[in-house]
mmCIF file of C-alpha atoms in Angstrom:
data_model
loop_
_atom_site.group_PDB
_atom_site.id
_atom_site.type_symbol
_atom_site.label_atom_id
_atom_site.label_comp_id
_atom_site.label_asym_id
_atom_site.label_seq_id
_atom_site.Cartn_x
_atom_site.Cartn_y
_atom_site.Cartn_z
ATOM 1 C CA MET P 1 -21.319 2.395 -5.273
ATOM 2 C CA ALA P 2 -23.633 1.001 -2.628
ATOM 3 C CA GLU P 3 -26.186 0.482 -5.384
ATOM 4 C CA ALA P 4 -23.607 -1.400 -7.457
ATOM 5 C CA ARG P 5 -22.739 -3.569 -4.461
ATOM 6 C CA ALA P 6 -26.404 -4.445 -3.974
ATOM 7 C CA ALA P 7 -26.925 -5.168 -7.681
ATOM 8 C CA ILE P 8 -23.979 -7.579 -7.769
ATOM 9 C CA GLY P 9 -25.149 -9.234 -4.542
ATOM 10 C CA ARG P 10 -28.452 -10.110 -6.212
ATOM 11 C CA VAL P 11 -26.552 -12.240 -8.731
ATOM 12 C CA ILE P 12 -23.578 -13.520 -6.710
ATOM 13 C CA PHE P 13 -24.589 -15.265 -3.487
ATOM 14 C CA GLY P 14 -22.541 -15.728 -0.331
ATOM 15 C CA GLN P 15 -19.481 -13.761 -1.479
ATOM 16 C CA ASP P 16 -20.013 -10.365 0.145
ATOM 17 C CA ARG P 17 -16.373 -9.965 1.140
ATOM 18 C CA VAL P 18 -15.186 -10.904 -2.354
ATOM 19 C CA ILE P 19 -17.618 -8.437 -3.939
ATOM 20 C CA ASP P 20 -16.482 -5.652 -1.618
ATOM 21 C CA GLU P 21 -12.777 -6.282 -2.211
ATOM 22 C CA THR P 22 -13.299 -6.417 -5.971
ATOM 23 C CA LEU P 23 -15.206 -3.128 -5.948
ATOM 24 C CA ILE P 24 -12.475 -1.607 -3.764
ATOM 25 C CA THR P 25 -9.913 -2.675 -6.354
ATOM 26 C CA LEU P 26 -11.804 -1.027 -9.202
ATOM 27 C CA LEU P 27 -12.512 2.128 -7.177
ATOM 28 C CA ALA P 28 -8.782 2.384 -6.468
ATOM 29 C CA GLY P 29 -8.043 2.029 -10.184
ATOM 30 C CA GLY P 30 -6.215 -1.281 -9.795
ATOM 31 C CA HIS P 31 -6.298 -4.899 -10.902
ATOM 32 C CA ALA P 32 -7.565 -7.886 -8.930
ATOM 33 C CA LEU P 33 -6.430 -11.506 -8.701
ATOM 34 C CA LEU P 34 -9.172 -13.932 -7.653
ATOM 35 C CA ILE P 35 -7.889 -17.249 -6.319
ATOM 36 C CA GLY P 36 -10.126 -20.213 -5.612
ATOM 37 C CA VAL P 37 -11.114 -23.661 -6.768
ATOM 38 C CA PRO P 38 -13.451 -23.974 -9.781
ATOM 39 C CA GLY P 39 -17.163 -23.431 -9.297
ATOM 40 C CA LEU P 40 -17.101 -20.474 -6.891
ATOM 41 C CA ALA P 41 -18.614 -17.919 -9.331
ATOM 42 C CA LYS P 42 -15.342 -16.125 -10.091
ATOM 43 C CA THR P 43 -16.117 -15.898 -13.807
ATOM 44 C CA ARG P 44 -19.723 -14.964 -13.105
ATOM 45 C CA LEU P 45 -18.562 -12.175 -10.803
ATOM 46 C CA VAL P 46 -16.419 -10.551 -13.486
ATOM 47 C CA GLN P 47 -19.187 -10.796 -16.083
ATOM 48 C CA THR P 48 -21.608 -9.204 -13.627
ATOM 49 C CA LEU P 49 -19.123 -6.419 -12.842
ATOM 50 C CA GLY P 50 -18.879 -5.469 -16.513
ATOM 51 C CA ILE P 51 -22.648 -5.114 -16.848
ATOM 52 C CA THR P 52 -23.235 -3.433 -13.489
ATOM 53 C CA LEU P 53 -20.469 -0.851 -13.915
ATOM 54 C CA GLY P 54 -21.168 -0.184 -17.598
ATOM 55 C CA LEU P 55 -17.742 -1.324 -18.794
ATOM 56 C CA THR P 56 -16.865 -2.931 -22.107
ATOM 57 C CA ASP P 57 -15.573 -6.341 -21.100
ATOM 58 C CA LYS P 58 -13.818 -9.214 -22.803
ATOM 59 C CA ARG P 59 -12.745 -12.624 -21.607
ATOM 60 C CA VAL P 60 -9.603 -14.561 -22.441
ATOM 61 C CA GLN P 61 -9.358 -18.206 -21.454
ATOM 62 C CA PHE P 62 -5.705 -18.791 -20.640
ATOM 63 C CA THR P 63 -4.352 -22.129 -21.869
ATOM 64 C CA PRO P 64 -0.823 -23.514 -22.213
ATOM 65 C CA ASP P 65 -0.793 -22.813 -25.982
ATOM 66 C CA LEU P 66 -2.000 -19.193 -25.714
ATOM 67 C CA MET P 67 0.445 -16.719 -27.288
ATOM 68 C CA PRO P 68 1.062 -13.033 -26.409
ATOM 69 C CA ALA P 69 -0.381 -11.942 -29.778
ATOM 70 C CA ASP P 70 -3.630 -13.667 -28.847
ATOM 71 C CA ILE P 71 -3.992 -11.079 -26.063
ATOM 72 C CA LEU P 72 -2.335 -7.931 -27.393
ATOM 73 C CA GLY P 73 -3.073 -8.218 -31.101
ATOM 74 C CA SER P 74 -0.768 -8.318 -34.103
ATOM 75 C CA GLU P 75 0.120 -6.537 -37.317
ATOM 76 C CA VAL P 76 -1.032 -7.935 -40.656
ATOM 77 C CA LEU P 77 0.199 -7.034 -44.137
ATOM 78 C CA GLU P 78 -2.567 -5.713 -46.357
ATOM 79 C CA GLN P 79 -2.480 -4.913 -50.045
ATOM 80 C CA ALA P 80 -4.587 -2.038 -51.348
ATOM 81 C CA ALA P 81 -6.415 -2.060 -54.684
ATOM 82 C CA GLY P 82 -3.586 -0.087 -56.253
ATOM 83 C CA GLY P 83 -1.016 -2.648 -55.199
ATOM 84 C CA ALA P 84 0.431 -0.693 -52.270
ATOM 85 C CA ARG P 85 1.190 -2.737 -49.190
ATOM 86 C CA ALA P 86 1.025 -1.595 -45.595
ATOM 87 C CA PHE P 87 0.820 -3.082 -42.129
ATOM 88 C CA ARG P 88 -2.378 -2.704 -40.142
ATOM 89 C CA PHE P 89 -2.659 -3.403 -36.422
ATOM 90 C CA LEU P 90 -5.455 -5.733 -35.395
ATOM 91 C CA LYS P 91 -6.339 -5.065 -31.770
ATOM 92 C CA GLY P 92 -6.494 -8.011 -29.393
ATOM 93 C CA PRO P 93 -8.962 -8.553 -26.563
ATOM 94 C CA VAL P 94 -6.829 -6.470 -24.178
ATOM 95 C CA PHE P 95 -8.373 -3.385 -25.789
ATOM 96 C CA CYS P 96 -11.364 -3.157 -23.466
ATOM 97 C CA GLN P 97 -12.219 -1.571 -20.134
ATOM 98 C CA LEU P 98 -12.524 -4.780 -18.118
ATOM 99 C CA LEU P 99 -10.418 -7.747 -19.167
ATOM 100 C CA MET P 100 -11.081 -11.090 -17.566
ATOM 101 C CA ALA P 101 -7.968 -13.262 -17.625
ATOM 102 C CA ASP P 102 -9.593 -16.577 -16.806
ATOM 103 C CA GLU P 103 -7.309 -19.188 -15.204
ATOM 104 C CA ILE P 104 -4.294 -16.971 -15.804
ATOM 105 C CA ASN P 105 -1.915 -19.458 -14.222
ATOM 106 C CA ARG P 106 -2.630 -22.062 -16.913
ATOM 107 C CA ALA P 107 -0.701 -20.057 -19.522
ATOM 108 C CA SER P 108 3.062 -20.053 -19.933
ATOM 109 C CA PRO P 109 5.099 -17.322 -18.203
ATOM 110 C CA ARG P 110 5.763 -15.677 -21.579
ATOM 111 C CA THR P 111 2.059 -15.191 -22.147
ATOM 112 C CA GLN P 112 1.404 -14.135 -18.564
ATOM 113 C CA SER P 113 4.032 -11.417 -18.919
ATOM 114 C CA ALA P 114 2.263 -10.026 -21.996
ATOM 115 C CA LEU P 115 -0.105 -8.285 -19.585
ATOM 116 C CA LEU P 116 2.633 -6.625 -17.523
ATOM 117 C CA GLN P 117 2.976 -3.462 -19.587
ATOM 118 C CA ALA P 118 -0.771 -3.160 -20.075
ATOM 119 C CA MET P 119 -1.419 -3.419 -16.332
ATOM 120 C CA GLN P 120 1.298 -0.958 -15.374
ATOM 121 C CA GLU P 121 1.192 1.657 -18.148
ATOM 122 C CA GLY P 122 -2.262 1.373 -19.715
ATOM 123 C CA ARG P 123 -0.736 0.789 -23.138
ATOM 124 C CA VAL P 124 0.919 -1.970 -25.139
ATOM 125 C CA SER P 125 3.887 -2.026 -27.485
ATOM 126 C CA VAL P 126 3.596 -4.074 -30.675
ATOM 127 C CA ALA P 127 6.202 -4.004 -33.459
ATOM 128 C CA GLY P 128 7.815 -0.905 -31.973
ATOM 129 C CA HIS P 129 4.581 1.126 -31.798
ATOM 130 C CA TYR P 130 2.631 2.085 -28.697
ATOM 131 C CA HIS P 131 -1.123 1.627 -28.562
ATOM 132 C CA ASP P 132 -3.104 3.212 -25.735
ATOM 133 C CA LEU P 133 -5.753 1.166 -23.950
ATOM 134 C CA PRO P 134 -9.243 2.468 -23.142
ATOM 135 C CA LYS P 135 -9.854 4.236 -19.853
ATOM 136 C CA PRO P 136 -10.630 2.954 -17.352
ATOM 137 C CA PHE P 137 -8.700 -0.263 -17.877
ATOM 138 C CA HIS P 138 -8.809 -3.077 -15.344
ATOM 139 C CA VAL P 139 -7.659 -6.679 -15.343
ATOM 140 C CA VAL P 140 -9.518 -9.140 -13.140
ATOM 141 C CA ALA P 141 -7.683 -12.449 -13.306
ATOM 142 C CA THR P 142 -8.827 -15.755 -11.896
ATOM 143 C CA GLN P 143 -6.414 -18.421 -10.747
ATOM 144 C CA ASN P 144 -6.707 -22.005 -9.636
ATOM 145 C CA PRO P 145 -4.693 -23.070 -6.599
ATOM 146 C CA LEU P 146 -1.154 -23.925 -7.650
ATOM 147 C CA GLU P 147 -1.348 -27.436 -6.274
ATOM 148 C CA GLN P 148 -3.621 -28.373 -9.184
ATOM 149 C CA GLU P 149 -1.922 -29.929 -12.206
ATOM 150 C CA GLY P 150 -1.165 -27.942 -15.350
ATOM 151 C CA THR P 151 -0.525 -24.555 -13.722
ATOM 152 C CA TYR P 152 2.400 -22.127 -13.753
ATOM 153 C CA PRO P 153 3.121 -19.786 -10.813
ATOM 154 C CA LEU P 154 2.844 -16.117 -11.748
ATOM 155 C CA PRO P 155 6.165 -14.214 -11.655
ATOM 156 C CA GLU P 156 6.636 -11.938 -8.654
ATOM 157 C CA ALA P 157 6.808 -8.824 -10.843
ATOM 158 C CA GLN P 158 3.363 -9.536 -12.244
ATOM 159 C CA LEU P 159 1.874 -10.430 -8.869
ATOM 160 C CA ASP P 160 2.982 -7.028 -7.598
ATOM 161 C CA ARG P 161 0.871 -5.350 -10.296
ATOM 162 C CA PHE P 162 -2.323 -6.733 -8.776
ATOM 163 C CA LEU P 163 -3.677 -4.331 -6.182
ATOM 164 C CA LEU P 164 -5.398 -7.095 -4.203
ATOM 165 C CA GLN P 165 -5.217 -10.869 -4.096
ATOM 166 C CA ILE P 166 -8.754 -11.916 -3.256
ATOM 167 C CA ASP P 167 -9.129 -15.435 -1.905
ATOM 168 C CA VAL P 168 -12.533 -16.868 -2.835
ATOM 169 C CA GLY P 169 -13.926 -19.403 -0.378
ATOM 170 C CA TYR P 170 -17.055 -21.521 -0.206
ATOM 171 C CA PRO P 171 -20.386 -19.811 0.599
ATOM 172 C CA ASP P 172 -22.047 -20.458 3.932
ATOM 173 C CA LEU P 173 -25.014 -22.805 4.285
ATOM 174 C CA ALA P 174 -27.730 -20.153 4.009
ATOM 175 C CA ALA P 175 -26.165 -18.557 0.921
ATOM 176 C CA GLU P 176 -25.661 -21.901 -0.776
ATOM 177 C CA ARG P 177 -29.285 -22.841 -0.090
ATOM 178 C CA HIS P 178 -30.445 -19.547 -1.618
ATOM 179 C CA MET P 179 -28.144 -20.063 -4.608
ATOM 180 C CA LEU P 180 -29.551 -23.530 -5.283
ATOM 181 C CA VAL P 181 -33.101 -22.239 -5.444
ATOM 182 C CA ALA P 182 -32.309 -19.050 -7.383
ATOM 183 C CA THR P 183 -30.042 -20.542 -10.055
ATOM 184 C CA THR P 184 -31.832 -23.765 -10.942
ATOM 185 C CA GLY P 185 -35.274 -22.364 -11.681
ATOM 186 C CA PRO P 186 -36.776 -21.421 -15.036
ATOM 187 C CA ALA P 187 -35.048 -18.002 -15.108
ATOM 188 C CA GLU P 188 -32.177 -16.344 -13.275
ATOM 189 C CA ALA P 189 -32.123 -12.690 -12.275
ATOM 190 C CA PRO P 190 -29.995 -10.889 -14.889
ATOM 191 C CA PRO P 191 -27.385 -8.306 -13.797
ATOM 192 C CA GLN P 192 -28.565 -4.702 -13.892
ATOM 193 C CA ALA P 193 -26.492 -1.725 -15.066
ATOM 194 C CA VAL P 194 -26.316 0.925 -12.343
ATOM 195 C CA LEU P 195 -23.192 2.913 -13.301
ATOM 196 C CA THR P 196 -21.374 4.078 -16.409
ATOM 197 C CA ALA P 197 -17.660 4.049 -17.168
ATOM 198 C CA ALA P 198 -17.562 7.843 -16.797
ATOM 199 C CA GLU P 199 -19.139 7.622 -13.336
ATOM 200 C CA LEU P 200 -16.583 4.997 -12.311
ATOM 201 C CA VAL P 201 -13.741 7.256 -13.455
ATOM 202 C CA ALA P 202 -15.243 10.124 -11.451
ATOM 203 C CA ALA P 203 -15.409 7.880 -8.384
ATOM 204 C CA GLN P 204 -11.773 6.865 -8.891
ATOM 205 C CA GLU P 205 -10.765 10.534 -8.995
ATOM 206 C CA LEU P 206 -12.746 11.164 -5.805
ATOM 207 C CA VAL P 207 -10.929 8.306 -4.059
ATOM 208 C CA ARG P 208 -7.592 10.033 -4.630
ATOM 209 C CA ARG P 209 -8.940 13.269 -3.141
ATOM 210 C CA LEU P 210 -10.085 11.756 0.157
ATOM 211 C CA PRO P 211 -8.025 13.132 3.052
ATOM 212 C CA VAL P 212 -5.883 10.667 4.972
ATOM 213 C CA GLY P 213 -4.990 11.198 8.623
ATOM 214 C CA GLU P 214 -1.448 10.954 9.910
ATOM 215 C CA SER P 215 -2.377 7.922 12.038
ATOM 216 C CA VAL P 216 -3.377 6.009 8.897
ATOM 217 C CA VAL P 217 -0.151 6.959 7.119
ATOM 218 C CA GLU P 218 1.902 5.827 10.114
ATOM 219 C CA ALA P 219 -0.041 2.549 10.343
ATOM 220 C CA ILE P 220 0.640 1.786 6.680
ATOM 221 C CA LEU P 221 4.342 2.567 6.957
ATOM 222 C CA THR P 222 4.692 0.581 10.180
ATOM 223 C CA LEU P 223 2.913 -2.424 8.695
ATOM 224 C CA VAL P 224 4.813 -2.506 5.411
ATOM 225 C CA ARG P 225 8.261 -1.825 6.848
ATOM 226 C CA ALA P 226 7.716 -4.432 9.571
ATOM 227 C CA GLY P 227 7.180 -7.008 6.809
ATOM 228 C CA ARG P 228 10.694 -6.547 5.392
ATOM 229 C CA PRO P 229 13.427 -8.675 6.966
ATOM 230 C CA GLU P 230 15.918 -5.815 6.593
ATOM 231 C CA THR P 231 13.880 -3.290 8.614
ATOM 232 C CA SER P 232 11.530 -5.407 10.721
ATOM 233 C CA PRO P 233 11.589 -5.293 14.519
ATOM 234 C CA LEU P 234 9.897 -8.722 14.581
ATOM 235 C CA ASP P 235 12.108 -11.758 15.027
ATOM 236 C CA GLU P 236 9.598 -13.958 13.144
ATOM 237 C CA VAL P 237 9.913 -11.778 10.058
ATOM 238 C CA ARG P 238 13.705 -11.667 10.145
ATOM 239 C CA ARG P 239 13.894 -15.463 10.485
ATOM 240 C CA HIS P 240 11.073 -16.656 8.217
ATOM 241 C CA VAL P 241 10.390 -14.069 5.479
ATOM 242 C CA ALA P 242 12.366 -14.533 2.273
ATOM 243 C CA TRP P 243 11.264 -11.233 0.731
ATOM 244 C CA GLY P 244 8.877 -8.588 1.960
ATOM 245 C CA PRO P 245 6.512 -6.008 0.487
ATOM 246 C CA GLY P 246 7.926 -3.110 -1.498
ATOM 247 C CA PRO P 247 6.766 0.513 -1.744
ATOM 248 C CA ARG P 248 3.981 -0.503 -4.146
ATOM 249 C CA ALA P 249 2.372 -2.372 -1.242
ATOM 250 C CA ALA P 250 2.192 0.854 0.778
ATOM 251 C CA GLN P 251 0.690 2.672 -2.201
ATOM 252 C CA ALA P 252 -1.859 -0.119 -2.645
ATOM 253 C CA LEU P 253 -2.829 0.030 1.038
ATOM 254 C CA MET P 254 -3.304 3.792 0.868
ATOM 255 C CA LEU P 255 -5.515 3.655 -2.228
ATOM 256 C CA ALA P 256 -7.468 0.611 -1.076
ATOM 257 C CA ALA P 257 -8.134 2.155 2.351
ATOM 258 C CA ARG P 258 -9.486 5.294 0.691
ATOM 259 C CA ALA P 259 -11.648 3.212 -1.649
ATOM 260 C CA ARG P 260 -13.038 1.173 1.248
ATOM 261 C CA ALA P 261 -13.990 4.343 3.078
ATOM 262 C CA LEU P 262 -15.781 5.682 -0.002
ATOM 263 C CA LEU P 263 -17.577 2.372 -0.533
ATOM 264 C CA ASP P 264 -18.855 2.558 3.055
ATOM 265 C CA GLY P 265 -19.848 6.218 2.691
ATOM 266 C CA ARG P 266 -17.188 7.599 5.042
ATOM 267 C CA PRO P 267 -15.278 10.854 4.350
ATOM 268 C CA SER P 268 -11.818 9.432 5.158
ATOM 269 C CA PRO P 269 -10.162 6.069 5.906
ATOM 270 C CA SER P 270 -9.242 4.802 9.339
ATOM 271 C CA VAL P 271 -6.709 2.385 10.783
ATOM 272 C CA ASP P 272 -9.459 -0.250 10.738
ATOM 273 C CA ASP P 273 -9.425 -0.046 6.938
ATOM 274 C CA VAL P 274 -5.688 -0.731 6.928
ATOM 275 C CA VAL P 275 -6.186 -3.734 9.216
ATOM 276 C CA ALA P 276 -8.999 -5.141 7.061
ATOM 277 C CA LEU P 277 -7.093 -4.729 3.803
ATOM 278 C CA ALA P 278 -3.649 -5.848 4.968
ATOM 279 C CA PRO P 279 -4.203 -9.550 4.050
ATOM 280 C CA PRO P 280 -5.372 -9.037 0.427
ATOM 281 C CA VAL P 281 -2.729 -6.364 -0.168
ATOM 282 C CA LEU P 282 0.220 -8.236 1.348
ATOM 283 C CA ARG P 283 -0.413 -11.962 0.821
ATOM 284 C CA HIS P 284 0.919 -11.933 -2.778
ATOM 285 C CA ARG P 285 3.736 -9.491 -2.036
ATOM 286 C CA MET P 286 5.553 -11.629 0.538
ATOM 287 C CA ALA P 287 7.084 -15.087 0.682
ATOM 288 C CA VAL P 288 8.368 -17.233 3.518
ATOM 289 C CA GLY P 289 11.488 -19.346 3.293
ATOM 290 C CA PHE P 290 11.723 -23.104 2.874
ATOM 291 C CA ALA P 291 12.410 -23.718 6.560
ATOM 292 C CA ALA P 292 9.317 -21.722 7.528
ATOM 293 C CA ARG P 293 7.130 -23.720 5.143
ATOM 294 C CA ALA P 294 8.540 -26.924 6.587
ATOM 295 C CA ASP P 295 7.499 -25.730 10.040
ATOM 296 C CA GLY P 296 3.979 -24.915 8.833
ATOM 297 C CA ILE P 297 4.443 -21.138 8.928
ATOM 298 C CA THR P 298 2.561 -19.382 6.140
ATOM 299 C CA VAL P 299 2.365 -15.831 4.831
ATOM 300 C CA GLY P 300 -1.005 -15.575 6.544
ATOM 301 C CA HIS P 301 0.601 -16.216 9.917
ATOM 302 C CA ILE P 302 3.181 -13.500 9.261
ATOM 303 C CA ILE P 303 0.528 -10.973 8.178
ATOM 304 C CA ALA P 304 -1.479 -11.640 11.340
ATOM 305 C CA ARG P 305 1.628 -10.927 13.365
ATOM 306 C CA LEU P 306 2.236 -7.711 11.392
ATOM 307 C CA ILE P 307 -1.293 -6.506 12.082
ATOM 308 C CA GLU P 308 -0.597 -6.809 15.798
ATOM 309 C CA THR P 309 2.080 -4.121 15.441
ATOM 310 C CA ILE P 310 -0.557 -1.512 14.561
ATOM 311 C CA GLY P 311 -3.164 -2.678 17.037
#
């Protein structure tokens, strides 16, 4: 995976943290939500991932008029030469190993929810019949900040299906200078394939076999339970948090911590992995109340306070 990280870094400049968190998501077998303003190479990153990891990839541009059948597929009535009629299922773009849901928050909630079953179960139901998706199957969605016009907030149930919410920021000065020179010349460096889908699946199985120490388990439980108003010892959480992370957040932290350790070449995760991954795991699984927002208190502030509880 270190080779894959290096190969992606030769194409995507100044986004090392984003690359690492995206690779962690795929190693853990999950889905990623990339949030950032246009022009930060989110689409380019997903395209590069498909080539580098040897995955069949497809891209869907989400728009307000996109329908669920445009993603899942639909049944069509066909007539054979003998006159017999039968329905045949035409697979939609979701039938791939890496689906890029570009600007997912520009589609209506009905269309957004079409991905829920696919993300959770690895299959879709159309006209009463189940259709299995390829393995591995990952969704990497991009999203514009909600303050932009023409966007719809994702429902909480769908947000919870994303393993990590990865915030994409601007590159630093040195990276942006390098990008200007490298991407405006006569030829750009193309992405290189370094893994296959089978090797990625093997790595995902290895992630689940990594041993986890009791201190890491306790740190995860302490962090997640402290984020729930009902069980938190923190007064800030009880006063400001409208709803906290559920058990899926603890599962995501466990898998992501293991994946981060494997990506770094370590035999088991540490509490430092939990601390590093707490923001991308929790920031889309919590919400603060109206009064907290009026006082300038954000989910980020709450997560920073939660991290203090585990040192």
